[in-house]
PDB file of C-alpha atoms in Angstrom:
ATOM      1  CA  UNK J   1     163.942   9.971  41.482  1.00  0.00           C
ATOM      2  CA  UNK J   2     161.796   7.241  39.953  1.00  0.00           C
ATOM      3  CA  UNK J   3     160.434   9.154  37.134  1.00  0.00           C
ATOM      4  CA  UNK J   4     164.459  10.419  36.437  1.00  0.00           C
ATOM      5  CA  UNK J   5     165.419   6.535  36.921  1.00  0.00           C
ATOM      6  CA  UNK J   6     162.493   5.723  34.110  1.00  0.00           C
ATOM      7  CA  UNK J   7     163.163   8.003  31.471  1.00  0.00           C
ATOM      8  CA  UNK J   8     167.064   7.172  31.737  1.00  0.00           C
ATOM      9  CA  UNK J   9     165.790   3.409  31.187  1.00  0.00           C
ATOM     10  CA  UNK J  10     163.502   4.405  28.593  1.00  0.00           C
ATOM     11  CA  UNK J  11     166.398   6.188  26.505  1.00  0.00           C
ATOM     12  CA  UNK J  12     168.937   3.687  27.162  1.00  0.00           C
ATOM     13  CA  UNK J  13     166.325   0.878  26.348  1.00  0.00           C
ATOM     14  CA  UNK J  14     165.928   2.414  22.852  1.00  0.00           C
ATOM     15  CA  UNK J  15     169.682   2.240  22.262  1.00  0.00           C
ATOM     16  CA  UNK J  16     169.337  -1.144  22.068  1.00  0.00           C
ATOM     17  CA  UNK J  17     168.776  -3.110  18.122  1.00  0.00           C
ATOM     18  CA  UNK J  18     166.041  -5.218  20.288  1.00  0.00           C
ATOM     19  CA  UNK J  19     168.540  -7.869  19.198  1.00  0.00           C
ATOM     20  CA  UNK J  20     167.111  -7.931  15.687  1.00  0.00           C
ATOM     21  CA  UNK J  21     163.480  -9.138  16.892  1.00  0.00           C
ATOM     22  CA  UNK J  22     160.760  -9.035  14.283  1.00  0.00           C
ATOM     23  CA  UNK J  23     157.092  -8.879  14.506  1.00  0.00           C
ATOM     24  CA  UNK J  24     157.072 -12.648  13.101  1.00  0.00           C
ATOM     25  CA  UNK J  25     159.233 -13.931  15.964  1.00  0.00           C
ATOM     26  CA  UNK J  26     156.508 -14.053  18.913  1.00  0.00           C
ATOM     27  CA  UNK J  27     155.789 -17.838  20.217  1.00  0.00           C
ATOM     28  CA  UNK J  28     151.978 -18.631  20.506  1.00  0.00           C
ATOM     29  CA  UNK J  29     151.549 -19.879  24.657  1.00  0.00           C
ATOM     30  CA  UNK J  30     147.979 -19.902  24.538  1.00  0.00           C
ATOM     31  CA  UNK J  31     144.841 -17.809  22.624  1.00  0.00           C
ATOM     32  CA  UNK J  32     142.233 -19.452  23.752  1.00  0.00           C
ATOM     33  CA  UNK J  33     140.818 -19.993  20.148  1.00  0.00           C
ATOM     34  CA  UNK J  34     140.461 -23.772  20.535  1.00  0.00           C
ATOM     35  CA  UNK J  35     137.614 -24.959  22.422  1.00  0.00           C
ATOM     36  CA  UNK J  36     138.967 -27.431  25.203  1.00  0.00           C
ATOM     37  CA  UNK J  37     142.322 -24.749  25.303  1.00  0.00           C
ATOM     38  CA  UNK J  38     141.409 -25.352  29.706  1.00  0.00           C
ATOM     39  CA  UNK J  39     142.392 -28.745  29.135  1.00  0.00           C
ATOM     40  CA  UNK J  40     145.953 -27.719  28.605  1.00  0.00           C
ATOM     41  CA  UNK J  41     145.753 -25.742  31.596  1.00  0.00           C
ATOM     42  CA  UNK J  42     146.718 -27.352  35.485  1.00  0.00           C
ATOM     43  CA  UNK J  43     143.872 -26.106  38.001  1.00  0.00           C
ATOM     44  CA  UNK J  44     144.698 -26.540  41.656  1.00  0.00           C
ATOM     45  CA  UNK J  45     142.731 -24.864  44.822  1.00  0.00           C
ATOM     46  CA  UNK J  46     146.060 -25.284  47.349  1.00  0.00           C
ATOM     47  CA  UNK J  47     144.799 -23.404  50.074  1.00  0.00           C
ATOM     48  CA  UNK J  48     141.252 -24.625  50.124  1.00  0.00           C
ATOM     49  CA  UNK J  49     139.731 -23.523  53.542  1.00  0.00           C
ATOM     50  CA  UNK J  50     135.797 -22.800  52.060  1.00  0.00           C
ATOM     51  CA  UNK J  51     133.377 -23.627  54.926  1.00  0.00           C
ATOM     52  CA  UNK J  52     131.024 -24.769  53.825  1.00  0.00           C
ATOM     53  CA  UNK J  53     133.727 -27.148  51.869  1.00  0.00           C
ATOM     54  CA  UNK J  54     133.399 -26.544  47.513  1.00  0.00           C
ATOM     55  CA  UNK J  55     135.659 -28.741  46.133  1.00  0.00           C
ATOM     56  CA  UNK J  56     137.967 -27.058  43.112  1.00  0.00           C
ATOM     57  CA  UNK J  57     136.235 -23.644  44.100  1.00  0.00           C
ATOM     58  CA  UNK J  58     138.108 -21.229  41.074  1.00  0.00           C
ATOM     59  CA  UNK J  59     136.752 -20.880  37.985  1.00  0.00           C
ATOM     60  CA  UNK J  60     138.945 -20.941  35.358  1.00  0.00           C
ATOM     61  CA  UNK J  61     136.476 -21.029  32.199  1.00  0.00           C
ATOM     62  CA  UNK J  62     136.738 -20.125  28.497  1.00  0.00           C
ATOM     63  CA  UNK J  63     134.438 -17.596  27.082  1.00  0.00           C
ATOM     64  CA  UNK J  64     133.838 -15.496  23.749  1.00  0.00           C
ATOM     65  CA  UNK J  65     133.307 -12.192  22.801  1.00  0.00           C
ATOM     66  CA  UNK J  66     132.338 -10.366  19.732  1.00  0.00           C
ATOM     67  CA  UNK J  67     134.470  -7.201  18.567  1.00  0.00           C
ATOM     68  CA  UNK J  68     133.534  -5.558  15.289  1.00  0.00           C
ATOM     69  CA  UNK J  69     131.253  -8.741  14.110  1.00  0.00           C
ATOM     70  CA  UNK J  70     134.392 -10.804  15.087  1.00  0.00           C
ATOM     71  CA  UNK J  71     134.474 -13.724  17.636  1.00  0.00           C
ATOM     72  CA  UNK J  72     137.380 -13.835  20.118  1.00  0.00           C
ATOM     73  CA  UNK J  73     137.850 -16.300  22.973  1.00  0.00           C
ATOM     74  CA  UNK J  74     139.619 -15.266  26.065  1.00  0.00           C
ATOM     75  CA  UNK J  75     140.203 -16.896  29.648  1.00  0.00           C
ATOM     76  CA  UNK J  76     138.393 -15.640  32.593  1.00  0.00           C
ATOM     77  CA  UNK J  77     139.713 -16.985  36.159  1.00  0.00           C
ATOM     78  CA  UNK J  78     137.940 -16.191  39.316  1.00  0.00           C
ATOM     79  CA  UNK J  79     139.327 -17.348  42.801  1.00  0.00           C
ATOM     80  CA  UNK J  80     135.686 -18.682  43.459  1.00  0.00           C
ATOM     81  CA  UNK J  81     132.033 -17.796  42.852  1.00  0.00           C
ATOM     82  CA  UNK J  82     130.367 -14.863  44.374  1.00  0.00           C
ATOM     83  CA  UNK J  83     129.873 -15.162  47.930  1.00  0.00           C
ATOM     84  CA  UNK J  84     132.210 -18.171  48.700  1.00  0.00           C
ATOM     85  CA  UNK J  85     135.482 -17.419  50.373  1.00  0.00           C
ATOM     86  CA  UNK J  86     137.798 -19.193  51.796  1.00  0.00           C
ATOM     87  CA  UNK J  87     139.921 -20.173  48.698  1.00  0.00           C
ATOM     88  CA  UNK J  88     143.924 -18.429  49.303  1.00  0.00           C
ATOM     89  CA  UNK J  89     145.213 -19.677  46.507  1.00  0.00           C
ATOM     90  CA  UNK J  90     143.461 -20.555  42.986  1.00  0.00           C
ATOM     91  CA  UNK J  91     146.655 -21.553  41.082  1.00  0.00           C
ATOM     92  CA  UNK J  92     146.172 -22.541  36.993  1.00  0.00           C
ATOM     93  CA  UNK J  93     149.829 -23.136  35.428  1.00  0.00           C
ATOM     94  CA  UNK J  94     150.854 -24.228  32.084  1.00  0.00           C
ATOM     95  CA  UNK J  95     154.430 -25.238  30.253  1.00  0.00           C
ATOM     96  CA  UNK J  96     156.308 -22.511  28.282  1.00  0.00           C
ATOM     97  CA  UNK J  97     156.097 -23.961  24.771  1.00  0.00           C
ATOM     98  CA  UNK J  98     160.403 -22.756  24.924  1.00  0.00           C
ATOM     99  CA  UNK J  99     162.287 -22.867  28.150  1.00  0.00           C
ATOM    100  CA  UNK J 100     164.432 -19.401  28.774  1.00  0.00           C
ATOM    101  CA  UNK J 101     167.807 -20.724  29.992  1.00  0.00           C
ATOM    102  CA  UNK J 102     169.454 -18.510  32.402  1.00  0.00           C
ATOM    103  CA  UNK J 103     171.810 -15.650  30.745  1.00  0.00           C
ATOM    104  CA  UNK J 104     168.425 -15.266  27.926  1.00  0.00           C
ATOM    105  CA  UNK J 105     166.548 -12.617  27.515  1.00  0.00           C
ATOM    106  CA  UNK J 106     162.663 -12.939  26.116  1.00  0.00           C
ATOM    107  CA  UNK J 107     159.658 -10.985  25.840  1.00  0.00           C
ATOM    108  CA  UNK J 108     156.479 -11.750  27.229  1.00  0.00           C
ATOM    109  CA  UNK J 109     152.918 -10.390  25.630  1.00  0.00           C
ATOM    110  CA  UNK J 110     149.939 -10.827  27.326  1.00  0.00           C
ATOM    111  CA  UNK J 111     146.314  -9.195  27.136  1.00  0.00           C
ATOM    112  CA  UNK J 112     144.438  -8.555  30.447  1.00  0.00           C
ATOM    113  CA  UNK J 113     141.243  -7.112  31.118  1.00  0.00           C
ATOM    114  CA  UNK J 114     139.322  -6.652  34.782  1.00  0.00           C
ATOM    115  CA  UNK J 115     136.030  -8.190  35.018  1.00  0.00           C
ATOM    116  CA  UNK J 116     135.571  -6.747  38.193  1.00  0.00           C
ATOM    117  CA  UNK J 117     137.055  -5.484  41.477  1.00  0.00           C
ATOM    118  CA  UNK J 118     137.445  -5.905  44.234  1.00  0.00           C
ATOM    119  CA  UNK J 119     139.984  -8.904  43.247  1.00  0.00           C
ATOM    120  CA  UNK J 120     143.722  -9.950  44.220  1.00  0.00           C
ATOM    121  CA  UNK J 121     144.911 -11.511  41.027  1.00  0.00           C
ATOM    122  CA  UNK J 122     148.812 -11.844  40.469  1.00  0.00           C
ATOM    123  CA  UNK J 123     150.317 -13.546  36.911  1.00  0.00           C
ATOM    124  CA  UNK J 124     153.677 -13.863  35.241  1.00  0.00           C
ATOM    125  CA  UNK J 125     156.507 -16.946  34.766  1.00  0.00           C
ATOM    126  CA  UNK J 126     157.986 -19.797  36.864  1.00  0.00           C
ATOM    127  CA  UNK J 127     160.944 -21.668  36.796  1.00  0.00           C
ATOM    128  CA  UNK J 128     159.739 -24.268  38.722  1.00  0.00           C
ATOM    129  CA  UNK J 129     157.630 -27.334  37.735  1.00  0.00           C
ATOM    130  CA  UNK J 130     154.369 -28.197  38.523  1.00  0.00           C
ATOM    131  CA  UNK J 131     154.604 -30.004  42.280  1.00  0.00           C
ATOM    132  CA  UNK J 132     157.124 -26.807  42.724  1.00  0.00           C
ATOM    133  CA  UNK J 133     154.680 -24.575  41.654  1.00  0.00           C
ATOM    134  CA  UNK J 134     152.049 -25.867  44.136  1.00  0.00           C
ATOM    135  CA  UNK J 135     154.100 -26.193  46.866  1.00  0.00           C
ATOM    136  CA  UNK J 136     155.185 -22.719  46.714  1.00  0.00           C
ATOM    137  CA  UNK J 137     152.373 -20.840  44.936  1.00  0.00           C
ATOM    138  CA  UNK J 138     153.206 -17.213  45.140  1.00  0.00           C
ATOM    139  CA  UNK J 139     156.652 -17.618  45.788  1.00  0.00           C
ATOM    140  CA  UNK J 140     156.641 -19.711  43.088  1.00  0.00           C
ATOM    141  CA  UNK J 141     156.875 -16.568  40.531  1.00  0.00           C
ATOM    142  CA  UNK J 142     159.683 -14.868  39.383  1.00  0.00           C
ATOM    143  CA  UNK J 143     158.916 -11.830  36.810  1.00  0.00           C
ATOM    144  CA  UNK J 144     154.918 -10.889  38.474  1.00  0.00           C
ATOM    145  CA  UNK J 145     152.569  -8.612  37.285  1.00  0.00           C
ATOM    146  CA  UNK J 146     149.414  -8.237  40.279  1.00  0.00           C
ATOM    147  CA  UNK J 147     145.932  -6.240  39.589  1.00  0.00           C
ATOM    148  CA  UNK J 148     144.519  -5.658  42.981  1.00  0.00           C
ATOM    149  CA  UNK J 149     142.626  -3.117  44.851  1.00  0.00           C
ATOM    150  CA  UNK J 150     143.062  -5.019  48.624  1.00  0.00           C
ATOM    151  CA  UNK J 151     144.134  -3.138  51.536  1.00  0.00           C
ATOM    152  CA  UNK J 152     147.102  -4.869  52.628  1.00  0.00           C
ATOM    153  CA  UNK J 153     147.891  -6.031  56.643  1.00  0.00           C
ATOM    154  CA  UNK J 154     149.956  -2.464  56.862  1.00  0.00           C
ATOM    155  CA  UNK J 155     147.394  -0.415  56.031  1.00  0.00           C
ATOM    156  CA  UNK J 156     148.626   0.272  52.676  1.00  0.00           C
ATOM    157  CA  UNK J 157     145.416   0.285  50.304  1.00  0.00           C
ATOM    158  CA  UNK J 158     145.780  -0.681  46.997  1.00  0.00           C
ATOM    159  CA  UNK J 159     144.047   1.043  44.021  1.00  0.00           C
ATOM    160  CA  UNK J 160     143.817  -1.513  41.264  1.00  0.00           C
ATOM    161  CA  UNK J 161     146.934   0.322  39.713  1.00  0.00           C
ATOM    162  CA  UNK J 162     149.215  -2.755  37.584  1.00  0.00           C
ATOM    163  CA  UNK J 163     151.737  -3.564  39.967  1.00  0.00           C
ATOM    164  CA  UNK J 164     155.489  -5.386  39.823  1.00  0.00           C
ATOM    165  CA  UNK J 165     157.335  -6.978  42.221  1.00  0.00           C
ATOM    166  CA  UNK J 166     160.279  -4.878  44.122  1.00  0.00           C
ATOM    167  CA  UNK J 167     161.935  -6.339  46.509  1.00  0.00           C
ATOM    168  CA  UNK J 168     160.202  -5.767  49.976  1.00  0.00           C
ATOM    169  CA  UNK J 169     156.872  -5.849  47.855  1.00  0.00           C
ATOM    170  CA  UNK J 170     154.856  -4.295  44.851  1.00  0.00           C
ATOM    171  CA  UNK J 171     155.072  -1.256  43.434  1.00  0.00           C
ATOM    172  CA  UNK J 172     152.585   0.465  41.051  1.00  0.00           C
ATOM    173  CA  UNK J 173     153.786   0.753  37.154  1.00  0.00           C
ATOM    174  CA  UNK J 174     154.310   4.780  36.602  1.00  0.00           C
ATOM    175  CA  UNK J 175     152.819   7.826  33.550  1.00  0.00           C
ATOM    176  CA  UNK J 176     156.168   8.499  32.409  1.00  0.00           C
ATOM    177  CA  UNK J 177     155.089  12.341  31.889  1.00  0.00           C
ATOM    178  CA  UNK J 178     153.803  13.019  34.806  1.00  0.00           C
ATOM    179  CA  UNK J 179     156.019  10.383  37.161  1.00  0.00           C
ATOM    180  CA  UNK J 180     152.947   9.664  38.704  1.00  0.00           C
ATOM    181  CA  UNK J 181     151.684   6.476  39.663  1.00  0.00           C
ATOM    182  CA  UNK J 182     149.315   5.351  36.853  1.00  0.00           C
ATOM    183  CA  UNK J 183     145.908   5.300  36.961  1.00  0.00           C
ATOM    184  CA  UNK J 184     143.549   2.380  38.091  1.00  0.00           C
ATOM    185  CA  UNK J 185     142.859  -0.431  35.669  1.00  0.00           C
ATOM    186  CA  UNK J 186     139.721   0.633  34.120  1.00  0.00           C
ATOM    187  CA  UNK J 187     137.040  -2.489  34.075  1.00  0.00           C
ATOM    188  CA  UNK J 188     135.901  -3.335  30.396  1.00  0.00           C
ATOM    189  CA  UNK J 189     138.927  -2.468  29.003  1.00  0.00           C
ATOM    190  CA  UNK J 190     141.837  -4.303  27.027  1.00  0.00           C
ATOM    191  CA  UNK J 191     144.876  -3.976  28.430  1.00  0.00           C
ATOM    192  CA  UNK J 192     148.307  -5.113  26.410  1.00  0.00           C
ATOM    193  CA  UNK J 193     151.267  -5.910  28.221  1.00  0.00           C
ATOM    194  CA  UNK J 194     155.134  -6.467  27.273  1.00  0.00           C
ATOM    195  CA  UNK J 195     157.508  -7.283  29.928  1.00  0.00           C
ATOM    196  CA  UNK J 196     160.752  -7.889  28.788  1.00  0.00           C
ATOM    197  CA  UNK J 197     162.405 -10.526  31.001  1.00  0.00           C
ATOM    198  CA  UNK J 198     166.515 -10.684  31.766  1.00  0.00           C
ATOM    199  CA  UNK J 199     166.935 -14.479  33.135  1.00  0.00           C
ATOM    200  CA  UNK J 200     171.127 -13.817  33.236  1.00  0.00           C
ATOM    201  CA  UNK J 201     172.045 -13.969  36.912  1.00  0.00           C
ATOM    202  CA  UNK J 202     171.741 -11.060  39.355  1.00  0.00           C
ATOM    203  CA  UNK J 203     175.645 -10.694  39.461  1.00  0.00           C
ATOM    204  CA  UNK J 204     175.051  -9.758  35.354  1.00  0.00           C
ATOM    205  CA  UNK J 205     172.612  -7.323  36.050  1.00  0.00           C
ATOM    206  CA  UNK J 206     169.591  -9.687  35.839  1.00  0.00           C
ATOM    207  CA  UNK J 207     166.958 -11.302  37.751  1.00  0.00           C
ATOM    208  CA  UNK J 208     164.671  -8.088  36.445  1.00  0.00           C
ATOM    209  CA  UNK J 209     162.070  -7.479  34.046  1.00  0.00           C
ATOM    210  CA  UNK J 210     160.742  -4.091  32.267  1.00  0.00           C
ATOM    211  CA  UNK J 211     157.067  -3.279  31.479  1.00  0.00           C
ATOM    212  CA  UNK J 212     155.426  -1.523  28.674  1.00  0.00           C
ATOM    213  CA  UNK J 213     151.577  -1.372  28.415  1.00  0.00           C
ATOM    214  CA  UNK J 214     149.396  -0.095  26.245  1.00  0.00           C
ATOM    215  CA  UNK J 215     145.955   0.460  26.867  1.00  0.00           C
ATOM    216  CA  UNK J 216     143.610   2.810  29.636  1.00  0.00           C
ATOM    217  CA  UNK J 217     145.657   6.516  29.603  1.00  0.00           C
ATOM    218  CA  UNK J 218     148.483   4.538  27.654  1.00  0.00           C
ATOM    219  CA  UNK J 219     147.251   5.541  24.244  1.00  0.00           C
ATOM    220  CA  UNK J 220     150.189   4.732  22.663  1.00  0.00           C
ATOM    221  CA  UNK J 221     153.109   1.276  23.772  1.00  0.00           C
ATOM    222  CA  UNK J 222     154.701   3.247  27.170  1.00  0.00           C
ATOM    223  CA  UNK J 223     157.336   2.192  29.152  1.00  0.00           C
ATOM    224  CA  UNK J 224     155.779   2.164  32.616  1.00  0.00           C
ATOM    225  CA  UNK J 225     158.343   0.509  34.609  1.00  0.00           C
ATOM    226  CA  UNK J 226     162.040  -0.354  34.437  1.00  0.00           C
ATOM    227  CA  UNK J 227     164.282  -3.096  36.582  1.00  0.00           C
ATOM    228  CA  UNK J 228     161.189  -4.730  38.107  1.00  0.00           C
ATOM    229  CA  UNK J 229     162.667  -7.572  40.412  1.00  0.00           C
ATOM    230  CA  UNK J 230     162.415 -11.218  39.975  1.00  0.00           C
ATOM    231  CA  UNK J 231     160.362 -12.619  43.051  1.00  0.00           C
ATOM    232  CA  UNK J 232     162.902 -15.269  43.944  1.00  0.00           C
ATOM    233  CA  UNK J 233     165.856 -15.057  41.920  1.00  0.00           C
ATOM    234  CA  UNK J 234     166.429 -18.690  41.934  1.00  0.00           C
ATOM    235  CA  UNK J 235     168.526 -17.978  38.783  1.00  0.00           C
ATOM    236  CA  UNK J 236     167.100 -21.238  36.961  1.00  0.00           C
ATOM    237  CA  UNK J 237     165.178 -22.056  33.409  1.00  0.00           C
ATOM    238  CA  UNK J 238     161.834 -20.513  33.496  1.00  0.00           C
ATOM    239  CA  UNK J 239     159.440 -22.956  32.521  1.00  0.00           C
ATOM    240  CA  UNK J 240     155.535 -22.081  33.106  1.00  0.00           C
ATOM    241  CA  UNK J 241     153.421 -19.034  33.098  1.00  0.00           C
ATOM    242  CA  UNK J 242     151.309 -18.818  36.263  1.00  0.00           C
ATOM    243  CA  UNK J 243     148.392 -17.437  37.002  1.00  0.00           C
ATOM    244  CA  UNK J 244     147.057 -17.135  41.000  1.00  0.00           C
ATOM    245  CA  UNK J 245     144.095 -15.479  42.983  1.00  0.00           C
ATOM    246  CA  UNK J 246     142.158 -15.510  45.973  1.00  0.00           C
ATOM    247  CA  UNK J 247     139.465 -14.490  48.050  1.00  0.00           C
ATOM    248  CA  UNK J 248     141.251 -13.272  51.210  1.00  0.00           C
ATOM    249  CA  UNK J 249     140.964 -14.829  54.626  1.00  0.00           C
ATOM    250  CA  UNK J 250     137.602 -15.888  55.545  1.00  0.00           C
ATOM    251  CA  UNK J 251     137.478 -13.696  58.447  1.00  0.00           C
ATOM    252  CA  UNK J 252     138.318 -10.475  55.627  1.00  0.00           C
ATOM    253  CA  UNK J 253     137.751 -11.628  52.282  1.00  0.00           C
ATOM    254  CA  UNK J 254     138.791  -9.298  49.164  1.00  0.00           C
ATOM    255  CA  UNK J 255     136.357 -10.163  46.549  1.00  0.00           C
ATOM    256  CA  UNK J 256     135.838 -12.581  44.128  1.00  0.00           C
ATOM    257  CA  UNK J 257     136.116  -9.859  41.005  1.00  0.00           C
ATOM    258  CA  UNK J 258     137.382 -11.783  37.797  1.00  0.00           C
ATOM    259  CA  UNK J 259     140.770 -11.143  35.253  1.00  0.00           C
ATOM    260  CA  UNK J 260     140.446 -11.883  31.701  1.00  0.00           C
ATOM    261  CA  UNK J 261     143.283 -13.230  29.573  1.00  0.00           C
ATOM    262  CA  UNK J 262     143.831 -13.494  25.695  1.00  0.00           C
ATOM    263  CA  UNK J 263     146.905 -13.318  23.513  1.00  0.00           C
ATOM    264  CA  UNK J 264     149.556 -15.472  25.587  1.00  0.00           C
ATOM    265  CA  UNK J 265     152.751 -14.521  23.450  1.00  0.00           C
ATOM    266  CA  UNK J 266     156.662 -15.462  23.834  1.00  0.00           C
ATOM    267  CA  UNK J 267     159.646 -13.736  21.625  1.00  0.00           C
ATOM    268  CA  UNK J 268     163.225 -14.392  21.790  1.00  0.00           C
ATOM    269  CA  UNK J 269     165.326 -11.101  23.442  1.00  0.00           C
ATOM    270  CA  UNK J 270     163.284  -7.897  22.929  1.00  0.00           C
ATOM    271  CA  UNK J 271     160.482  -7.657  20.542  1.00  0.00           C
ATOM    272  CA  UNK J 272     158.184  -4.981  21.231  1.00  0.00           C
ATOM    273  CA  UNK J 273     155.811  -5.345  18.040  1.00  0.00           C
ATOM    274  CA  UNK J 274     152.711  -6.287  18.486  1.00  0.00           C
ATOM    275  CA  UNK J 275     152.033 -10.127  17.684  1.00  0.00           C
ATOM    276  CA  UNK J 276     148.174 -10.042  16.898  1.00  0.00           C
ATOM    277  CA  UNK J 277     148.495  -7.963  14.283  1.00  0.00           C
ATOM    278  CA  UNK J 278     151.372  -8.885  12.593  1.00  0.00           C
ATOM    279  CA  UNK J 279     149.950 -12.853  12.559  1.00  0.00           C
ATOM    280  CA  UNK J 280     147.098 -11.669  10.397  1.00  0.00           C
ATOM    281  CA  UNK J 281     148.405  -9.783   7.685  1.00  0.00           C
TER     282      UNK J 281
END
């Protein structure tokens, strides 16, 4: 049923004139190119229970790479150094450089790739503002993509599949050929992401998000996953993309395995070019 429900989303989602969005219409959040780009960045440690205490325990640091005798900076957030646990929530927030009103539709790019697992990392956009957003932490999401490999209180073990949020809880994005649940991220690897985010209200048919990736068995931009739920559905202006992680309890901690992010894009209603390389043509 879920594969039949994907590729009916996938043909009806290709009806659509992506409301005349061009590969010149994406909305720089954040590259990382700039050397004090953290600064722009709110770090918090909410849930702080390391014993013994490290104060601000997450590290949220900006790094560089080199890729075909180019350098690129990227992000790499951690909930805390090897072998301290204790910190539940490692939250690092930063203002939408547009607000999306409620009734818009955007599109959201983003580049991720695992440093390591095991890890619990979840990211995506708020509508709340920043005391809201540490108040409520992970319920302070709406659209949420989570990389993971944790086994959760059910049971359930996760493999490190990209997840989105369902209501009752995650579910793993899906091979549209096969209908299987896609494979684990691969460590190393570049992942590219576009979620396509319906802010009208739930009574419109909002509240939900779609995901296309490209990237691991994704050779080519797939749909992998079609009316993802909001986490909330607070139906208000989303304002900040989010980023949280943590260690686990102290008592079972999940690893402190890292997520890299580059390439922090916006685009007004659905624009599923890619913005790197139209931006340097």
């Amino acid at each position: 049923m879920k594969y039949l429900h994907l590729l009916l989303g996938a043909y009806l989602f290709f009806q659509v004139p992506a409301s005349q969005a061009k590969s010149t219409d994406w909305i720089l959040i954040d590259d990382f190119e700039s050397e004090d780009a953290v600064n722009a960045w709110t770090l918090v440690d909410t849930k702080n229970e390391t014993e013994p205490r490290v104060e601000n325990p997450q590290i949220t640091i900006r790094r560089t790479e080199t890729i075909n005798g180019k350098e690129n900076a990227y992000l790499l957030k951690k909930p805390a150094a090897e072998g301290i646990v204790g910190n539940r929530k490692a939250l690092t927030f930063k203002r939408l450089p547009r607000v999306v009103e409620v009734g818009e539709v955007y599109t959201f790019y983003t580049r991720i790739q695992v440093e390591s697992f095991p890890n619990n990392h979840a990211f995506g956009i708020s509508n709340l503002d920043a005391e809201g957003i540490k108040q409520h932490d992970y319920n302070a999401f709406e659209p949420t993509l989570r990389v993971t490999d944790k086994t959760e209180s059910s049971g359930l073990v996760n493999t490190g599949t990209l997840m989105v949020k369902v209501d009752g809880g995650y579910e793993n994005i899906v091979d549209p050929e096969s209908g299987a649940d896609a494979k684990p991220l691969r460590p190393g690897q570049w992942y590219e992401i576009w979620y396509v985010v319906n802010n009208a209200p739930a009574s419109l048919g909002g509240q939900t998000y779609d995901v296309f990736v490209r990237g691991g068995e994704f050779t080519r931009q797939t749909q992998v996953y079609r009316l993802a739920d909001f986490r909330m559905k607070r139906e208000a202006p989303l304002s900040h993309f989010l980023m949280n992680c943590n260690t686990g309890p102290r008592r079972a901690p999940y690893g402190n395995g890292g997520l890299m992010y580059d390439d922090l894009y916006m685009s007004a209603g659905v624009n599923l070019f890619d913005p790197k390389v139209e931006l340097i043509q």
